[in-house]
Amino acid sequence: MDKQELMLCGLQVSDWIGITEIIVTSVIGIWIAVAVQNNLTKSRYLKEYFINEVKDIRDLYKAFLNQLYKSQVSAKDIKDWFKIMSERTRTLDIFLHEKYKIENSLIVQKHAEIQQTITNMDEFNDDYKKKTITFTNSSKNEILKLHSELSCDLTQRVIDINSAKNRWKVHKNR
């Protein structure tokens, strides 16, 4: 072969190999950058979703306890609210365990403790059939203490979510 046969468009075969290598390396680099960015975005979005769910639970508790303090809820309303929140906290706990391997159930446990405490209070049982329940100051103080502990647990859960690493697990049917 002579020198002209090895040249195409004024470039030698080694030049074409170099250009191909640059193109392939660039395409792979771009593909990796896009894939990593998409994964980081999805991961952050999911963490933000769970953190917002924790914030929603905090806000719902705040509103609920405000109504309790003002004697604006009935025993039936309290029971119904606790049922709904039990399911919501349990569902959050399941997904945090599956996605981030967060083992302890801080929110679920504190919610259950608050539920048991309030539904076992004398005022709750004595005023069960009344339109609203009026808690004594000592009961309100006990509820406030438990709410403060729940606030700490909710804050801890946000910290746990932010510091958790993804656990890529196949979703199981429930």
mmCIF file of C-alpha atoms in Angstrom:
data_model
loop_
_atom_site.group_PDB
_atom_site.id
_atom_site.type_symbol
_atom_site.label_atom_id
_atom_site.label_comp_id
_atom_site.label_asym_id
_atom_site.label_seq_id
_atom_site.Cartn_x
_atom_site.Cartn_y
_atom_site.Cartn_z
ATOM 1 C CA MET A 1 0.000 0.000 0.000
ATOM 2 C CA ASP A 2 1.219 3.400 -0.731
ATOM 3 C CA LYS A 3 0.846 6.461 1.420
ATOM 4 C CA GLN A 4 -2.188 7.780 -0.514
ATOM 5 C CA GLU A 5 -4.257 4.659 0.149
ATOM 6 C CA LEU A 6 -3.833 5.095 3.918
ATOM 7 C CA MET A 7 -5.073 8.676 3.809
ATOM 8 C CA LEU A 8 -8.727 9.579 3.682
ATOM 9 C CA CYS A 9 -9.784 13.216 3.410
ATOM 10 C CA GLY A 10 -6.215 14.246 4.026
ATOM 11 C CA LEU A 11 -6.017 12.338 7.354
ATOM 12 C CA GLN A 12 -4.061 9.253 8.095
ATOM 13 C CA VAL A 13 -5.582 6.151 9.691
ATOM 14 C CA SER A 14 -3.973 7.029 13.026
ATOM 15 C CA ASP A 15 -5.709 10.431 12.901
ATOM 16 C CA TRP A 16 -9.069 8.710 12.305
ATOM 17 C CA ILE A 17 -8.451 6.361 15.220
ATOM 18 C CA GLY A 18 -7.667 9.367 17.446
ATOM 19 C CA ILE A 19 -10.831 11.197 16.338
ATOM 20 C CA THR A 20 -12.948 8.076 16.922
ATOM 21 C CA GLU A 21 -11.418 7.669 20.383
ATOM 22 C CA ILE A 22 -12.238 11.295 21.268
ATOM 23 C CA ILE A 23 -15.838 10.917 20.036
ATOM 24 C CA VAL A 24 -16.415 7.629 21.889
ATOM 25 C CA THR A 25 -14.843 8.973 25.095
ATOM 26 C CA SER A 26 -16.958 12.139 24.881
ATOM 27 C CA VAL A 27 -20.187 10.206 24.301
ATOM 28 C CA ILE A 28 -19.449 7.885 27.248
ATOM 29 C CA GLY A 29 -18.567 10.874 29.454
ATOM 30 C CA ILE A 30 -21.755 12.713 28.564
ATOM 31 C CA TRP A 31 -23.835 9.569 29.089
ATOM 32 C CA ILE A 32 -22.274 9.001 32.538
ATOM 33 C CA ALA A 33 -22.766 12.651 33.537
ATOM 34 C CA VAL A 34 -26.434 12.612 32.493
ATOM 35 C CA ALA A 35 -27.087 9.281 34.227
ATOM 36 C CA VAL A 36 -25.418 10.411 37.466
ATOM 37 C CA GLN A 37 -27.262 13.745 37.421
ATOM 38 C CA ASN A 38 -30.604 12.018 36.824
ATOM 39 C CA ASN A 39 -29.950 9.612 39.706
ATOM 40 C CA LEU A 40 -28.957 12.450 42.035
ATOM 41 C CA THR A 41 -32.024 14.448 41.048
ATOM 42 C CA LYS A 42 -34.341 11.469 41.580
ATOM 43 C CA SER A 43 -32.674 10.681 44.895
ATOM 44 C CA ARG A 44 -32.965 14.265 46.143
ATOM 45 C CA TYR A 45 -36.569 14.544 44.964
ATOM 46 C CA LEU A 46 -37.481 11.364 46.831
ATOM 47 C CA LYS A 47 -35.762 12.579 49.999
ATOM 48 C CA GLU A 48 -37.607 15.893 49.709
ATOM 49 C CA TYR A 49 -40.883 14.012 49.339
ATOM 50 C CA PHE A 50 -40.275 12.039 52.551
ATOM 51 C CA ILE A 51 -39.093 15.138 54.398
ATOM 52 C CA ASN A 52 -42.258 16.967 53.322
ATOM 53 C CA GLU A 53 -44.306 14.039 54.586
ATOM 54 C CA VAL A 54 -42.597 14.384 57.988
ATOM 55 C CA LYS A 55 -43.331 18.119 57.926
ATOM 56 C CA ASP A 56 -46.978 17.429 57.085
ATOM 57 C CA ILE A 57 -47.246 15.080 60.071
ATOM 58 C CA ARG A 58 -45.758 17.819 62.258
ATOM 59 C CA ASP A 59 -48.272 20.362 60.949
ATOM 60 C CA LEU A 60 -51.220 17.989 61.339
ATOM 61 C CA TYR A 61 -50.215 17.248 64.918
ATOM 62 C CA LYS A 62 -49.838 20.931 65.666
ATOM 63 C CA ALA A 63 -53.330 21.698 64.359
ATOM 64 C CA PHE A 64 -54.854 18.688 66.108
ATOM 65 C CA LEU A 65 -53.306 19.487 69.476
ATOM 66 C CA ASN A 66 -54.365 23.110 69.128
ATOM 67 C CA GLN A 67 -57.950 21.885 68.769
ATOM 68 C CA LEU A 68 -57.498 19.643 71.824
ATOM 69 C CA TYR A 69 -56.230 22.562 73.897
ATOM 70 C CA LYS A 70 -59.215 24.674 72.850
ATOM 71 C CA SER A 71 -61.671 21.828 73.614
ATOM 72 C CA GLN A 72 -62.932 21.770 70.028
ATOM 73 C CA VAL A 73 -62.984 18.018 69.324
ATOM 74 C CA SER A 74 -65.072 15.063 70.357
ATOM 75 C CA ALA A 75 -63.825 11.656 71.432
ATOM 76 C CA LYS A 76 -65.004 10.172 68.129
ATOM 77 C CA ASP A 77 -63.076 12.823 66.191
ATOM 78 C CA ILE A 78 -59.980 12.083 68.265
ATOM 79 C CA LYS A 79 -60.277 8.327 67.649
ATOM 80 C CA ASP A 80 -60.778 8.863 63.901
ATOM 81 C CA TRP A 81 -57.832 11.251 63.689
ATOM 82 C CA PHE A 82 -55.578 8.777 65.490
ATOM 83 C CA LYS A 83 -56.619 5.989 63.101
ATOM 84 C CA ILE A 84 -55.758 8.103 60.078
ATOM 85 C CA MET A 85 -52.442 9.226 61.545
ATOM 86 C CA SER A 86 -51.571 5.670 62.584
ATOM 87 C CA GLU A 87 -51.881 4.550 58.987
ATOM 88 C CA ARG A 88 -49.988 7.551 57.674
ATOM 89 C CA THR A 89 -47.069 7.151 60.089
ATOM 90 C CA ARG A 90 -46.949 3.388 59.516
ATOM 91 C CA THR A 91 -46.855 3.834 55.732
ATOM 92 C CA LEU A 92 -44.075 6.422 55.996
ATOM 93 C CA ASP A 93 -42.131 4.079 58.252
ATOM 94 C CA ILE A 94 -42.460 1.161 55.803
ATOM 95 C CA PHE A 95 -41.175 3.193 52.879
ATOM 96 C CA LEU A 96 -38.295 4.717 54.846
ATOM 97 C CA HIS A 97 -37.231 1.237 55.882
ATOM 98 C CA GLU A 98 -37.474 -0.148 52.346
ATOM 99 C CA LYS A 99 -35.781 2.778 50.616
ATOM 100 C CA TYR A 100 -33.181 3.902 53.143
ATOM 101 C CA LYS A 101 -32.951 0.995 55.600
ATOM 102 C CA ILE A 102 -33.952 3.244 58.497
ATOM 103 C CA GLU A 103 -34.698 0.601 61.094
ATOM 104 C CA ASN A 104 -36.256 2.254 64.142
ATOM 105 C CA SER A 105 -39.835 3.507 64.128
ATOM 106 C CA LEU A 106 -39.507 6.746 66.077
ATOM 107 C CA ILE A 107 -42.607 8.439 64.726
ATOM 108 C CA VAL A 108 -44.826 5.355 64.857
ATOM 109 C CA GLN A 109 -43.810 4.597 68.436
ATOM 110 C CA LYS A 110 -44.274 8.161 69.687
ATOM 111 C CA HIS A 111 -47.613 8.430 67.873
ATOM 112 C CA ALA A 112 -48.788 5.208 69.547
ATOM 113 C CA GLU A 113 -47.662 6.534 72.931
ATOM 114 C CA ILE A 114 -49.559 9.803 72.414
ATOM 115 C CA GLN A 115 -52.638 7.913 71.246
ATOM 116 C CA GLN A 116 -52.597 5.592 74.267
ATOM 117 C CA THR A 117 -51.973 8.429 76.686
ATOM 118 C CA ILE A 118 -54.798 10.612 75.390
ATOM 119 C CA THR A 119 -57.343 7.806 75.006
ATOM 120 C CA ASN A 120 -56.535 6.541 78.528
ATOM 121 C CA MET A 121 -56.984 9.953 80.155
ATOM 122 C CA ASP A 122 -59.924 10.311 82.519
ATOM 123 C CA GLU A 123 -61.274 13.292 80.596
ATOM 124 C CA PHE A 124 -61.389 11.312 77.367
ATOM 125 C CA ASN A 125 -63.325 8.465 78.982
ATOM 126 C CA ASP A 126 -65.547 10.625 81.211
ATOM 127 C CA ASP A 127 -66.521 13.007 78.382
ATOM 128 C CA TYR A 128 -66.660 10.340 75.657
ATOM 129 C CA LYS A 129 -70.313 10.955 74.775
ATOM 130 C CA LYS A 130 -70.121 14.743 75.047
ATOM 131 C CA LYS A 131 -69.854 17.050 72.062
ATOM 132 C CA THR A 132 -66.285 18.043 72.970
ATOM 133 C CA ILE A 133 -63.682 16.972 75.479
ATOM 134 C CA THR A 134 -62.120 19.408 77.907
ATOM 135 C CA PHE A 135 -58.734 18.326 79.221
ATOM 136 C CA THR A 136 -57.389 19.509 82.580
ATOM 137 C CA ASN A 137 -54.220 21.567 82.770
ATOM 138 C CA SER A 138 -52.224 18.589 84.056
ATOM 139 C CA SER A 139 -53.423 16.483 81.106
ATOM 140 C CA LYS A 140 -52.607 19.296 78.716
ATOM 141 C CA ASN A 141 -49.105 19.500 80.201
ATOM 142 C CA GLU A 142 -48.638 15.759 79.697
ATOM 143 C CA ILE A 143 -49.842 16.063 76.090
ATOM 144 C CA LEU A 144 -47.513 19.028 75.561
ATOM 145 C CA LYS A 145 -44.559 17.000 76.877
ATOM 146 C CA LEU A 146 -45.354 14.133 74.498
ATOM 147 C CA HIS A 147 -45.780 16.585 71.620
ATOM 148 C CA SER A 148 -42.366 18.048 72.385
ATOM 149 C CA GLU A 149 -40.855 14.558 72.291
ATOM 150 C CA LEU A 150 -42.619 13.892 68.988
ATOM 151 C CA SER A 151 -41.146 17.118 67.579
ATOM 152 C CA CYS A 152 -37.679 15.859 68.491
ATOM 153 C CA ASP A 153 -38.405 12.500 66.838
ATOM 154 C CA LEU A 154 -39.668 14.225 63.693
ATOM 155 C CA THR A 155 -36.519 16.346 63.534
ATOM 156 C CA GLN A 156 -34.388 13.241 64.024
ATOM 157 C CA ARG A 157 -36.238 11.519 61.189
ATOM 158 C CA VAL A 158 -35.492 14.440 58.831
ATOM 159 C CA ILE A 159 -31.813 14.133 59.777
ATOM 160 C CA ASP A 160 -31.972 10.375 59.164
ATOM 161 C CA ILE A 161 -33.531 10.860 55.734
ATOM 162 C CA ASN A 162 -30.976 13.477 54.711
ATOM 163 C CA SER A 163 -28.035 11.326 55.767
ATOM 164 C CA ALA A 164 -29.419 8.044 54.389
ATOM 165 C CA LYS A 165 -28.042 6.349 51.337
ATOM 166 C CA ASN A 166 -30.367 4.856 48.762
ATOM 167 C CA ARG A 167 -31.048 1.197 49.096
ATOM 168 C CA TRP A 168 -31.973 -0.011 45.648
ATOM 169 C CA LYS A 169 -34.469 -2.724 46.403
ATOM 170 C CA VAL A 170 -37.104 -4.256 44.229
ATOM 171 C CA HIS A 171 -40.531 -3.107 45.339
ATOM 172 C CA LYS A 172 -42.502 -5.918 46.958
ATOM 173 C CA ASN A 173 -46.266 -6.197 46.704
ATOM 174 C CA ARG A 174 -47.962 -5.680 50.021
#
